[in-house]
PDB file of C-alpha atoms in Angstrom:
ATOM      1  CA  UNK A   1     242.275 190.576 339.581  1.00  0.00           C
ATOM      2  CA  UNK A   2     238.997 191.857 338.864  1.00  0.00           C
ATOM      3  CA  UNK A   3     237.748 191.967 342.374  1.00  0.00           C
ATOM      4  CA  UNK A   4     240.867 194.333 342.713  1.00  0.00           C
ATOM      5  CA  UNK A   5     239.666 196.583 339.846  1.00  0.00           C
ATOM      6  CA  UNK A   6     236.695 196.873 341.262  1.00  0.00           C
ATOM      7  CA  UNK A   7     238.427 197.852 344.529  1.00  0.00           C
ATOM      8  CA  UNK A   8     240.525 200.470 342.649  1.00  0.00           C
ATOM      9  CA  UNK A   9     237.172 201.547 340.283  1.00  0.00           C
ATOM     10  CA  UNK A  10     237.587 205.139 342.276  1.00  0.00           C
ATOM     11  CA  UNK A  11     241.673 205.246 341.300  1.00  0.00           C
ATOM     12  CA  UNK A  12     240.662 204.209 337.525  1.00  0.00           C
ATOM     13  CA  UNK A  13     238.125 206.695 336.890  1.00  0.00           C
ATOM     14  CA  UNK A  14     239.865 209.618 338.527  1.00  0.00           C
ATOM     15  CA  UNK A  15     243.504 208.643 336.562  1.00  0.00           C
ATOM     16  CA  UNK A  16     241.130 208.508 333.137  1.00  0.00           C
ATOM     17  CA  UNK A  17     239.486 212.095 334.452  1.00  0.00           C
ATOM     18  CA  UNK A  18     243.074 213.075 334.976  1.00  0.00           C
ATOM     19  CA  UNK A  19     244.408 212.005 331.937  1.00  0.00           C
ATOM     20  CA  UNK A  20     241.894 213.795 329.858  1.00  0.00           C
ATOM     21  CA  UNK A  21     242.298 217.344 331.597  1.00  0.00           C
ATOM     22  CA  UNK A  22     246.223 216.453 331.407  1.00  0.00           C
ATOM     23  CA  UNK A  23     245.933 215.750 327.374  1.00  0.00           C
ATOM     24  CA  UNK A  24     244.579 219.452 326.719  1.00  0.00           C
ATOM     25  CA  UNK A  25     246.175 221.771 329.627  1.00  0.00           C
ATOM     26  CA  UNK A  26     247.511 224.734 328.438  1.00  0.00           C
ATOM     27  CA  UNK A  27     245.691 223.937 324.469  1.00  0.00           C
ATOM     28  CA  UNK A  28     243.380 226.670 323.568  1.00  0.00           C
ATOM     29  CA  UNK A  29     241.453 224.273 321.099  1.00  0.00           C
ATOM     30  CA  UNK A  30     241.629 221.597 324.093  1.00  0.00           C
ATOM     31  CA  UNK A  31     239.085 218.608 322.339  1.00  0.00           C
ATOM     32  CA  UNK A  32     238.869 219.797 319.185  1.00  0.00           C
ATOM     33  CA  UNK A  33     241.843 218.242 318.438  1.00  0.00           C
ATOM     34  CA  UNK A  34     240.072 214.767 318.818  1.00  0.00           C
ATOM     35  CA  UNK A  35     238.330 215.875 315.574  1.00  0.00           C
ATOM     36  CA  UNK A  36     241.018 218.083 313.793  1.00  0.00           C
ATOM     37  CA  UNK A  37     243.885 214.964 313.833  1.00  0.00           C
ATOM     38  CA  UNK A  38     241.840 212.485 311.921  1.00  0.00           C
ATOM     39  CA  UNK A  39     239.972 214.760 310.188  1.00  0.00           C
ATOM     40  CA  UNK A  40     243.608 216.319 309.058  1.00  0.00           C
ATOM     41  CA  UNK A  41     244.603 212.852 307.810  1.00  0.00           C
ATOM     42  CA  UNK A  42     240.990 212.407 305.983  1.00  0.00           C
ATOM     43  CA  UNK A  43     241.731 215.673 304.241  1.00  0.00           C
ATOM     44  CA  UNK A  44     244.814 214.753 302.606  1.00  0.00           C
ATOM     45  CA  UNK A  45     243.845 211.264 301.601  1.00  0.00           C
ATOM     46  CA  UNK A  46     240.844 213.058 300.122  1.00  0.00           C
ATOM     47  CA  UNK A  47     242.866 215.176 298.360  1.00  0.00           C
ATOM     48  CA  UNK A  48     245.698 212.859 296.615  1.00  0.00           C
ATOM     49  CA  UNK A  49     243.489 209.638 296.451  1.00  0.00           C
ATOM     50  CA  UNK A  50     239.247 210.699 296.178  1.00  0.00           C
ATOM     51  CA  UNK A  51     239.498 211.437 292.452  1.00  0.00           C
ATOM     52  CA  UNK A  52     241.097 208.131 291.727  1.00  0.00           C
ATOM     53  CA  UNK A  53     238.818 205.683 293.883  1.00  0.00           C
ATOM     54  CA  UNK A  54     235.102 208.031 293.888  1.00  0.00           C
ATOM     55  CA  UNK A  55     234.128 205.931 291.260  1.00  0.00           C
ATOM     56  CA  UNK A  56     235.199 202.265 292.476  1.00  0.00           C
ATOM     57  CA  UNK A  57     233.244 203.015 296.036  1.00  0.00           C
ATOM     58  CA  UNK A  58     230.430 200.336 295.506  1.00  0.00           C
ATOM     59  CA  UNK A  59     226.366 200.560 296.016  1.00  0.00           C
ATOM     60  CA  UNK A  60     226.218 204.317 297.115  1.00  0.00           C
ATOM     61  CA  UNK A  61     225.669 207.438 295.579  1.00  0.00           C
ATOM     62  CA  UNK A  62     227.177 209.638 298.205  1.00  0.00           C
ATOM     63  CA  UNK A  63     228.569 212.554 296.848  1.00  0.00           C
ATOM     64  CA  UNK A  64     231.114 212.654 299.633  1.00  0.00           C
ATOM     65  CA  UNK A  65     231.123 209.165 299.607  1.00  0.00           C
ATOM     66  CA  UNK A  66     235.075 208.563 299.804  1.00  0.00           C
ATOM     67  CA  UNK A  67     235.369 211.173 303.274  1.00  0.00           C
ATOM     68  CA  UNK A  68     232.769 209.259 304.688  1.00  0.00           C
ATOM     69  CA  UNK A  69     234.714 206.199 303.983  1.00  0.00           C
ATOM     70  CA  UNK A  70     237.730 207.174 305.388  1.00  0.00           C
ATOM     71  CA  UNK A  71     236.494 208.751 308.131  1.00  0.00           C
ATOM     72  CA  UNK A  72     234.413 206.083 309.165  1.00  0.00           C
ATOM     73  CA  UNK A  73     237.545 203.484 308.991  1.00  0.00           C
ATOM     74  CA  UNK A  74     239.981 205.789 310.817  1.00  0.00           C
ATOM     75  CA  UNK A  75     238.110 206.146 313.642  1.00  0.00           C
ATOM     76  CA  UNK A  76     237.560 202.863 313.798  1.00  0.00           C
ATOM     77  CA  UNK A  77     241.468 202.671 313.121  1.00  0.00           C
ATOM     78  CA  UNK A  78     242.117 205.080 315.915  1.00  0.00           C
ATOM     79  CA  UNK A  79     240.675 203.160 318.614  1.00  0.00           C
ATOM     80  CA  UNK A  80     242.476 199.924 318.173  1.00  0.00           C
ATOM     81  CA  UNK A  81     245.914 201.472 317.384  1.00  0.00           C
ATOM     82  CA  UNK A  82     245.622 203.637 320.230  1.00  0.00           C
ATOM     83  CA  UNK A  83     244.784 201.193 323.275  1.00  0.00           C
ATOM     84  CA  UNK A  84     246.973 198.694 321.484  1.00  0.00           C
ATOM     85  CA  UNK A  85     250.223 201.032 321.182  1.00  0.00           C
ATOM     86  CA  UNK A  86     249.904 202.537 324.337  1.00  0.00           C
ATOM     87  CA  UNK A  87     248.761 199.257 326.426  1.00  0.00           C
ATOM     88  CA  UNK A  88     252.085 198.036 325.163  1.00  0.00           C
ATOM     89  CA  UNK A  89     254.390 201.165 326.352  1.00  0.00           C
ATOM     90  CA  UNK A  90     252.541 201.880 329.831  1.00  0.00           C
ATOM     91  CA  UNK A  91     254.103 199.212 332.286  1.00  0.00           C
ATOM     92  CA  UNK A  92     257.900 201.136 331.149  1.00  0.00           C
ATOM     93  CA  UNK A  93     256.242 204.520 331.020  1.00  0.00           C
ATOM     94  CA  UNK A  94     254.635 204.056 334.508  1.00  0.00           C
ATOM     95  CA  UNK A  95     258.019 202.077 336.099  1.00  0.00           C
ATOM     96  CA  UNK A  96     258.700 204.845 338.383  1.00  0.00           C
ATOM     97  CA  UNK A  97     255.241 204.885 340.231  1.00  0.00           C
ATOM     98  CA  UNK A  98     254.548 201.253 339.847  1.00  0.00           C
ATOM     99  CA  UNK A  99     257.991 201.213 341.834  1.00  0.00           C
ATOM    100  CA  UNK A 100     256.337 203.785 344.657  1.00  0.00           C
ATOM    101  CA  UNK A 101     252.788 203.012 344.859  1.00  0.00           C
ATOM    102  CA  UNK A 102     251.302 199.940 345.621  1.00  0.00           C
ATOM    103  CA  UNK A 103     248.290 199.406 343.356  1.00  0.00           C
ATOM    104  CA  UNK A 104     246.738 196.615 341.185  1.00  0.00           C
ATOM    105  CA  UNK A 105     249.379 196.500 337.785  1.00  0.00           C
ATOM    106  CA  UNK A 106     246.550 196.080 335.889  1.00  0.00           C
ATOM    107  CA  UNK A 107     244.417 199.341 336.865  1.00  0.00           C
ATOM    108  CA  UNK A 108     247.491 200.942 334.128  1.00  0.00           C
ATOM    109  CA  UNK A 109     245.818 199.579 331.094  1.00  0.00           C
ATOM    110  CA  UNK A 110     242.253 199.845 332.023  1.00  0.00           C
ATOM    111  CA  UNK A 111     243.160 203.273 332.248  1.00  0.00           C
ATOM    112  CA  UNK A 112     244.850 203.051 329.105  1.00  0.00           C
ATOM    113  CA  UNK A 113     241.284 201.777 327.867  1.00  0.00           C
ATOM    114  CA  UNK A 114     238.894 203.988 329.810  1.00  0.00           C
ATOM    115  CA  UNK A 115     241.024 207.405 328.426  1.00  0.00           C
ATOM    116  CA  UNK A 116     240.795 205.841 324.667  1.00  0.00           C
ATOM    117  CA  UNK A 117     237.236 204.522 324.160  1.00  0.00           C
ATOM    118  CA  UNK A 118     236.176 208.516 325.887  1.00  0.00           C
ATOM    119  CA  UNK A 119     238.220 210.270 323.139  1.00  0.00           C
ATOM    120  CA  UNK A 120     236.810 208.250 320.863  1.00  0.00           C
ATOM    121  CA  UNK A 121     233.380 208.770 321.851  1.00  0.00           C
ATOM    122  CA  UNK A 122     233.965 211.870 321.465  1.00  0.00           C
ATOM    123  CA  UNK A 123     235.567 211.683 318.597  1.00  0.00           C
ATOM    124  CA  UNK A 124     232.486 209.589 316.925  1.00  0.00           C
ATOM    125  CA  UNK A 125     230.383 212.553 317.968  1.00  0.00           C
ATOM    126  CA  UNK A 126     232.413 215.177 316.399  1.00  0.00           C
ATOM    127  CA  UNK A 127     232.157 212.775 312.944  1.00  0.00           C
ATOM    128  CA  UNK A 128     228.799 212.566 312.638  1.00  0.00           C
ATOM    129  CA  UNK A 129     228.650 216.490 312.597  1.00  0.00           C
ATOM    130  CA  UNK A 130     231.028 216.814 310.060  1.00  0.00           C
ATOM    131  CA  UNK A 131     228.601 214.106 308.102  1.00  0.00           C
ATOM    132  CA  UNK A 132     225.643 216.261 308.512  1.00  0.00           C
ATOM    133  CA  UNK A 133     227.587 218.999 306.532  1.00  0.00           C
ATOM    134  CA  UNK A 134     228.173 216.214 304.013  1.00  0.00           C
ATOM    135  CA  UNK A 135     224.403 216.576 303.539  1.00  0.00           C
ATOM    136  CA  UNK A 136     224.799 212.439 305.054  1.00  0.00           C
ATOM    137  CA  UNK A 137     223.586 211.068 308.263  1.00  0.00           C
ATOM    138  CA  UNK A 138     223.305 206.980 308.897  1.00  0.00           C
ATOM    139  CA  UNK A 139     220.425 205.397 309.379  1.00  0.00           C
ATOM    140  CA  UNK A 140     219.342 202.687 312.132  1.00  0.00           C
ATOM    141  CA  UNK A 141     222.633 200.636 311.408  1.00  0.00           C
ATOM    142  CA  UNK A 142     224.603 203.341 313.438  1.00  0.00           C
ATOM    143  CA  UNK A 143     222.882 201.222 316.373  1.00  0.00           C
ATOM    144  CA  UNK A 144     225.760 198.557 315.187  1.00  0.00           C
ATOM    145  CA  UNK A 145     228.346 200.999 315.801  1.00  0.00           C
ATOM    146  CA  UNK A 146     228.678 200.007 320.108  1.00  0.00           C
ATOM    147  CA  UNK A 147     229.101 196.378 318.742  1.00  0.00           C
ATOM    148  CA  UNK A 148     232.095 197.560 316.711  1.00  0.00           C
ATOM    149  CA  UNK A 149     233.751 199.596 319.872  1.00  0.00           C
ATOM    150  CA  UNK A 150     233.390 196.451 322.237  1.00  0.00           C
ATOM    151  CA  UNK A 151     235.174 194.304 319.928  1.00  0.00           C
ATOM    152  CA  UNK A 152     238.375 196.155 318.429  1.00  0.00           C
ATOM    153  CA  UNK A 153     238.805 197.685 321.923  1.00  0.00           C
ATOM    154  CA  UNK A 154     238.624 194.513 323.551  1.00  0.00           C
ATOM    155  CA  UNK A 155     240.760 193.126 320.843  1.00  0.00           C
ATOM    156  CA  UNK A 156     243.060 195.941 321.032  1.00  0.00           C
ATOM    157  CA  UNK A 157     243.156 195.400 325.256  1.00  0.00           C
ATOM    158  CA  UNK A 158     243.946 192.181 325.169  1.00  0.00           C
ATOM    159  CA  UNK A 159     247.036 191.931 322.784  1.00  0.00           C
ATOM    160  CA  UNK A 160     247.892 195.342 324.373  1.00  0.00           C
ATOM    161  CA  UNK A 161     248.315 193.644 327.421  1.00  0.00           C
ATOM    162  CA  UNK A 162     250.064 190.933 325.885  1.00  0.00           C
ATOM    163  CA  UNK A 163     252.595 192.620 324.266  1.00  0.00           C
ATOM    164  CA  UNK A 164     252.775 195.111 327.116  1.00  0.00           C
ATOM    165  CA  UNK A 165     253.708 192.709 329.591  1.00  0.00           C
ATOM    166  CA  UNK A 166     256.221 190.829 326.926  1.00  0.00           C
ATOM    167  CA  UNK A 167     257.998 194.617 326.440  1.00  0.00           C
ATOM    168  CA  UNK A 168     259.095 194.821 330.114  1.00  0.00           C
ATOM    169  CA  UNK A 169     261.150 191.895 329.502  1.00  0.00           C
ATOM    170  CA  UNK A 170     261.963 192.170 325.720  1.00  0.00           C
ATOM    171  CA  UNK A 171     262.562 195.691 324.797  1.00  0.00           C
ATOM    172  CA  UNK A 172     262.122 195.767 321.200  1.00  0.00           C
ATOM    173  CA  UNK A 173     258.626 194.342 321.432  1.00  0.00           C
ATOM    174  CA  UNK A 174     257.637 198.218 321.569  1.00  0.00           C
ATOM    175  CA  UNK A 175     259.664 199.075 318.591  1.00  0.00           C
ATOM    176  CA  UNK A 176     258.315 196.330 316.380  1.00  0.00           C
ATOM    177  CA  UNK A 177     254.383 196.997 317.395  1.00  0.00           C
ATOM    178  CA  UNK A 178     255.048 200.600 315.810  1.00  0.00           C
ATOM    179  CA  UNK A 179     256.058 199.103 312.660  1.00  0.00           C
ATOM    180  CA  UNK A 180     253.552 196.245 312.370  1.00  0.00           C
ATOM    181  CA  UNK A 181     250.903 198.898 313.440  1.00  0.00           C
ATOM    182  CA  UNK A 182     251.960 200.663 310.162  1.00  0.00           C
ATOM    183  CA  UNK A 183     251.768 197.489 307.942  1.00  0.00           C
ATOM    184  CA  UNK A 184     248.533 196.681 309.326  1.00  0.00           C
ATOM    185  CA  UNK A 185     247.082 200.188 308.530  1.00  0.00           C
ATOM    186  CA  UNK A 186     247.443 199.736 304.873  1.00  0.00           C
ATOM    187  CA  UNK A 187     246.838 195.884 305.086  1.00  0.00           C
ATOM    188  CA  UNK A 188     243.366 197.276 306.372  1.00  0.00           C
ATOM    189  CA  UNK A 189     240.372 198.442 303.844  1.00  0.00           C
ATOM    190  CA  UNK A 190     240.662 201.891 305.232  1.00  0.00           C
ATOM    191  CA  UNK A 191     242.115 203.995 302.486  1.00  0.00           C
ATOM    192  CA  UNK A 192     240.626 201.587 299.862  1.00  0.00           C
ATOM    193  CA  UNK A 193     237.988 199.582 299.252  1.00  0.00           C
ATOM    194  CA  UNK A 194     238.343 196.159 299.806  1.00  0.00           C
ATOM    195  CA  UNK A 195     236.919 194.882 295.826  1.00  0.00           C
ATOM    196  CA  UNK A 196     240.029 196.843 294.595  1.00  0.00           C
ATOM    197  CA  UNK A 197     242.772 194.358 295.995  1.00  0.00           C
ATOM    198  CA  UNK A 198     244.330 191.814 293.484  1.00  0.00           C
ATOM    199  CA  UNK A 199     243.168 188.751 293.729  1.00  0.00           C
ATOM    200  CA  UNK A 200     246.606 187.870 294.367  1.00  0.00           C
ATOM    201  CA  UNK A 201     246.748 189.622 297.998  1.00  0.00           C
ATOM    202  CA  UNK A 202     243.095 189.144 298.645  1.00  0.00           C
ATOM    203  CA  UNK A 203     243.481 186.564 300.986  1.00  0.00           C
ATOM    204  CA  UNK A 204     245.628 188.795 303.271  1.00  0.00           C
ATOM    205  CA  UNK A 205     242.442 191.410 303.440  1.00  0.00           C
ATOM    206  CA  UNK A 206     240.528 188.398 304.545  1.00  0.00           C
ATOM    207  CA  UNK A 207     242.981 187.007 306.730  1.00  0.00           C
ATOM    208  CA  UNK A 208     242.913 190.059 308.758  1.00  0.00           C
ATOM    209  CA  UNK A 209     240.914 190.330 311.512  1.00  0.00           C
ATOM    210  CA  UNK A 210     240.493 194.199 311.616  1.00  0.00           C
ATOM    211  CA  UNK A 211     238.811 194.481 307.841  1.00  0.00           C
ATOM    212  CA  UNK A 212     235.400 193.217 309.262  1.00  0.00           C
ATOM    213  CA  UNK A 213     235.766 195.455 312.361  1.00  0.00           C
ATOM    214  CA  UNK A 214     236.503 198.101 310.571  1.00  0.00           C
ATOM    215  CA  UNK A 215     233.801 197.340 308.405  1.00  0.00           C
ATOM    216  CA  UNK A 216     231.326 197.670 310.895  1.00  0.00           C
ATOM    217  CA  UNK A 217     232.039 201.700 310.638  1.00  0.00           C
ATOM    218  CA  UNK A 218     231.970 201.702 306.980  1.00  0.00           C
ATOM    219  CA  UNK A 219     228.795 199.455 306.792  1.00  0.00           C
ATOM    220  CA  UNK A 220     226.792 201.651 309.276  1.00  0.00           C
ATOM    221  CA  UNK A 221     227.854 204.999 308.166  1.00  0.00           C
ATOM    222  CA  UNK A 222     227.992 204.982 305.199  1.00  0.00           C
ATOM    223  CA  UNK A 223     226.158 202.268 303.442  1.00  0.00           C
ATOM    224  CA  UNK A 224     223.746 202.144 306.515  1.00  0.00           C
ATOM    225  CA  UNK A 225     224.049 198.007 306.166  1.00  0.00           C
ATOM    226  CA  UNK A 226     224.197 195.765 310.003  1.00  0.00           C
ATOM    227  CA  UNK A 227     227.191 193.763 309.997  1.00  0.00           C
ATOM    228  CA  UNK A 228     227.116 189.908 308.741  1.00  0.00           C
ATOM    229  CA  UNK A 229     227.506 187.769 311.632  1.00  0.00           C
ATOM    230  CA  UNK A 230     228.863 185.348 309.891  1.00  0.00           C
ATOM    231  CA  UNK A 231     232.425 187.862 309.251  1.00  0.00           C
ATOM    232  CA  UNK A 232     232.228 188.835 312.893  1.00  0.00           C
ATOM    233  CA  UNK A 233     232.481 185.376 314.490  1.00  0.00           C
ATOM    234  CA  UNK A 234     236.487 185.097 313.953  1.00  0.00           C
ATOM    235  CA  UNK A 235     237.411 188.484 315.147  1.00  0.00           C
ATOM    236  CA  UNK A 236     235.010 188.057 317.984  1.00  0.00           C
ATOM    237  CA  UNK A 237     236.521 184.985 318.755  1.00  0.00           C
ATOM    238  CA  UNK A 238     239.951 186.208 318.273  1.00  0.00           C
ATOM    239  CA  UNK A 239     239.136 189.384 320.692  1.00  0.00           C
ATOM    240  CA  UNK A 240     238.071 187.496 323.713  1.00  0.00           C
ATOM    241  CA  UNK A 241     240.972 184.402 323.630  1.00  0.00           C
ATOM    242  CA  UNK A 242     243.271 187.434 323.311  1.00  0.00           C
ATOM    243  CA  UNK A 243     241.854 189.050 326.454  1.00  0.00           C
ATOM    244  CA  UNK A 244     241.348 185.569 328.543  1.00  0.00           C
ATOM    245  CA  UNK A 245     245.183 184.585 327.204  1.00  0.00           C
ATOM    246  CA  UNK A 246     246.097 188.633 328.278  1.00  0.00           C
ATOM    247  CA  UNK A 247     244.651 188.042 331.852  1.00  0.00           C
ATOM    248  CA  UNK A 248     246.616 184.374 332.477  1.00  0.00           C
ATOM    249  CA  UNK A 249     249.547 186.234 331.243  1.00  0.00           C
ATOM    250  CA  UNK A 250     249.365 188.777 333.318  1.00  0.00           C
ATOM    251  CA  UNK A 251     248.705 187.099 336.449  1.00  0.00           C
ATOM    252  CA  UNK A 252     251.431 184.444 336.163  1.00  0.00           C
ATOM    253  CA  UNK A 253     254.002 187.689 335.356  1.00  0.00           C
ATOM    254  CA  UNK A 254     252.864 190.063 337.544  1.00  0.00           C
ATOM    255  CA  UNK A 255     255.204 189.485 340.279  1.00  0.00           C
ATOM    256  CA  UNK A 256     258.162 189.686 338.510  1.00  0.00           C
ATOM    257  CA  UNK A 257     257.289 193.056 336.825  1.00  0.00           C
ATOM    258  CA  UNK A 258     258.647 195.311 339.022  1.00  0.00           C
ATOM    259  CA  UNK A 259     261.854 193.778 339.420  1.00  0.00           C
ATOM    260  CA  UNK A 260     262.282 193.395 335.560  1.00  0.00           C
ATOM    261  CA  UNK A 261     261.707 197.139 335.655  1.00  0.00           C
TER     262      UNK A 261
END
């Protein structure tokens, strides 16, 4: 499978090229709406919740330490929720030219992938401008961000794949992703700090694997701490049995894709 990729490396990068020009044609703002999206959502978090939780953000003296915050975990946010909810639509989306074209199945998500972790370089980029009119800019920790974008979109790949593949043949997989994706936003340290939750429902913050990868944002733009290995070593795990467990999926279920199309 990955000597096919390879093979198909011209196809990939040419669909992702495609993709992008596709996403803006006809928008007079074209990428500015990689910045004005999440930076629409920041605003009216900001807004309703920055008064009540500025003063529980811990160790900084930001003034706009809450934005930062949220920004910070919803771009980390954005990435996962994006490969993962489109990696798990794209085999139905695509049925009518995987039904044409003979290609590698698996060149759909790598696309998928490649088109995601652009925007959201991009969309990193635009951030950190909008934190230099905060009067903030990270220090050396932003070197941890990279570590952060291998892991939740390899995380994000692999049960995208997963669950893409296990759509063709079930349907409502798709329709229940879009809800758990919504419980697992607010399940995540995003909107709130994580030394707010009860004690109670503590365990389901730790439990989860995104709250350290999303951490990695907050910790390196905000707080300008590296990441604990120690917190990393689970999702990491997690991340690459979900991609080797994607690939033997895959491969064993390939062949009958089309037809369950």
């Amino acid at each position: 499978m990955l000597r096919n990729l390879w093979r198909y490396r011209y196809f990939i990068l040419a669909s992702i090229r495609a993709e992008m020009k596709g996403r803006f044609a006809r928008s007079r703002l074209g990428g500015l709406w990689f910045l004005l999206n999440p930076l629409a959502q920041a605003l009216i978090f900001s807004i309703v919740l920055s008064q009540v939780l500025r003063a529980r953000l811990p160790d900084t003296d930001v003034d706009a330490a809450y934005p930062i915050y949220l920004l910070s975990g919803l771009a980390a946010w954005t990435l996962f929720s994006e490969i993962l909810g489109r990696s798990t639509t794209i085999f139905i989306e695509q049925a009518s030219v995987m039904k044409k074209i003979s290609f590698p199945r698996l060149c759909l998500p790598v696309i998928v992938w490649g088109s995601a972790l652009t925007g959201h370089v991009l969309l990193v980029a635009a951030i950190l401008v909008v934190f230099l009119f905060f009067g903030h800019f990270p220090g050396w920790s932003i070197l941890a961000v990279p570590l952060g974008i291998v892991l939740i979109s390899a995380f994000a790949f692999g049960l995208g794949i997963i669950l893409g593949v296990l759509n063709v043949f079930v349907r409502d997989i798709g329709q229940v992703v879009a809800i758990v994706l919504q419980l697992w936003f607010w399940l995540t340290p995003i909107v709130y700090p994580p030394g707010i939750v009860p004690e109670s429902f503590r365990w389901l913050v730790e439990m989860n694997p995104m709250a350290p990868l999303v951490g990695i944002y907050q910790d390196a733009l905000l707080y300008d701490r590296w990441p604990q290995p120690e917190a990393l070593a689970v999702p990491a795990l997690l991340a690459a049995a979900a991609v080797v467990f994607a690939f033997a999926l895959f491969r064993r279920a390939s062949p009958e894709l089309v037809d369950a199309l």
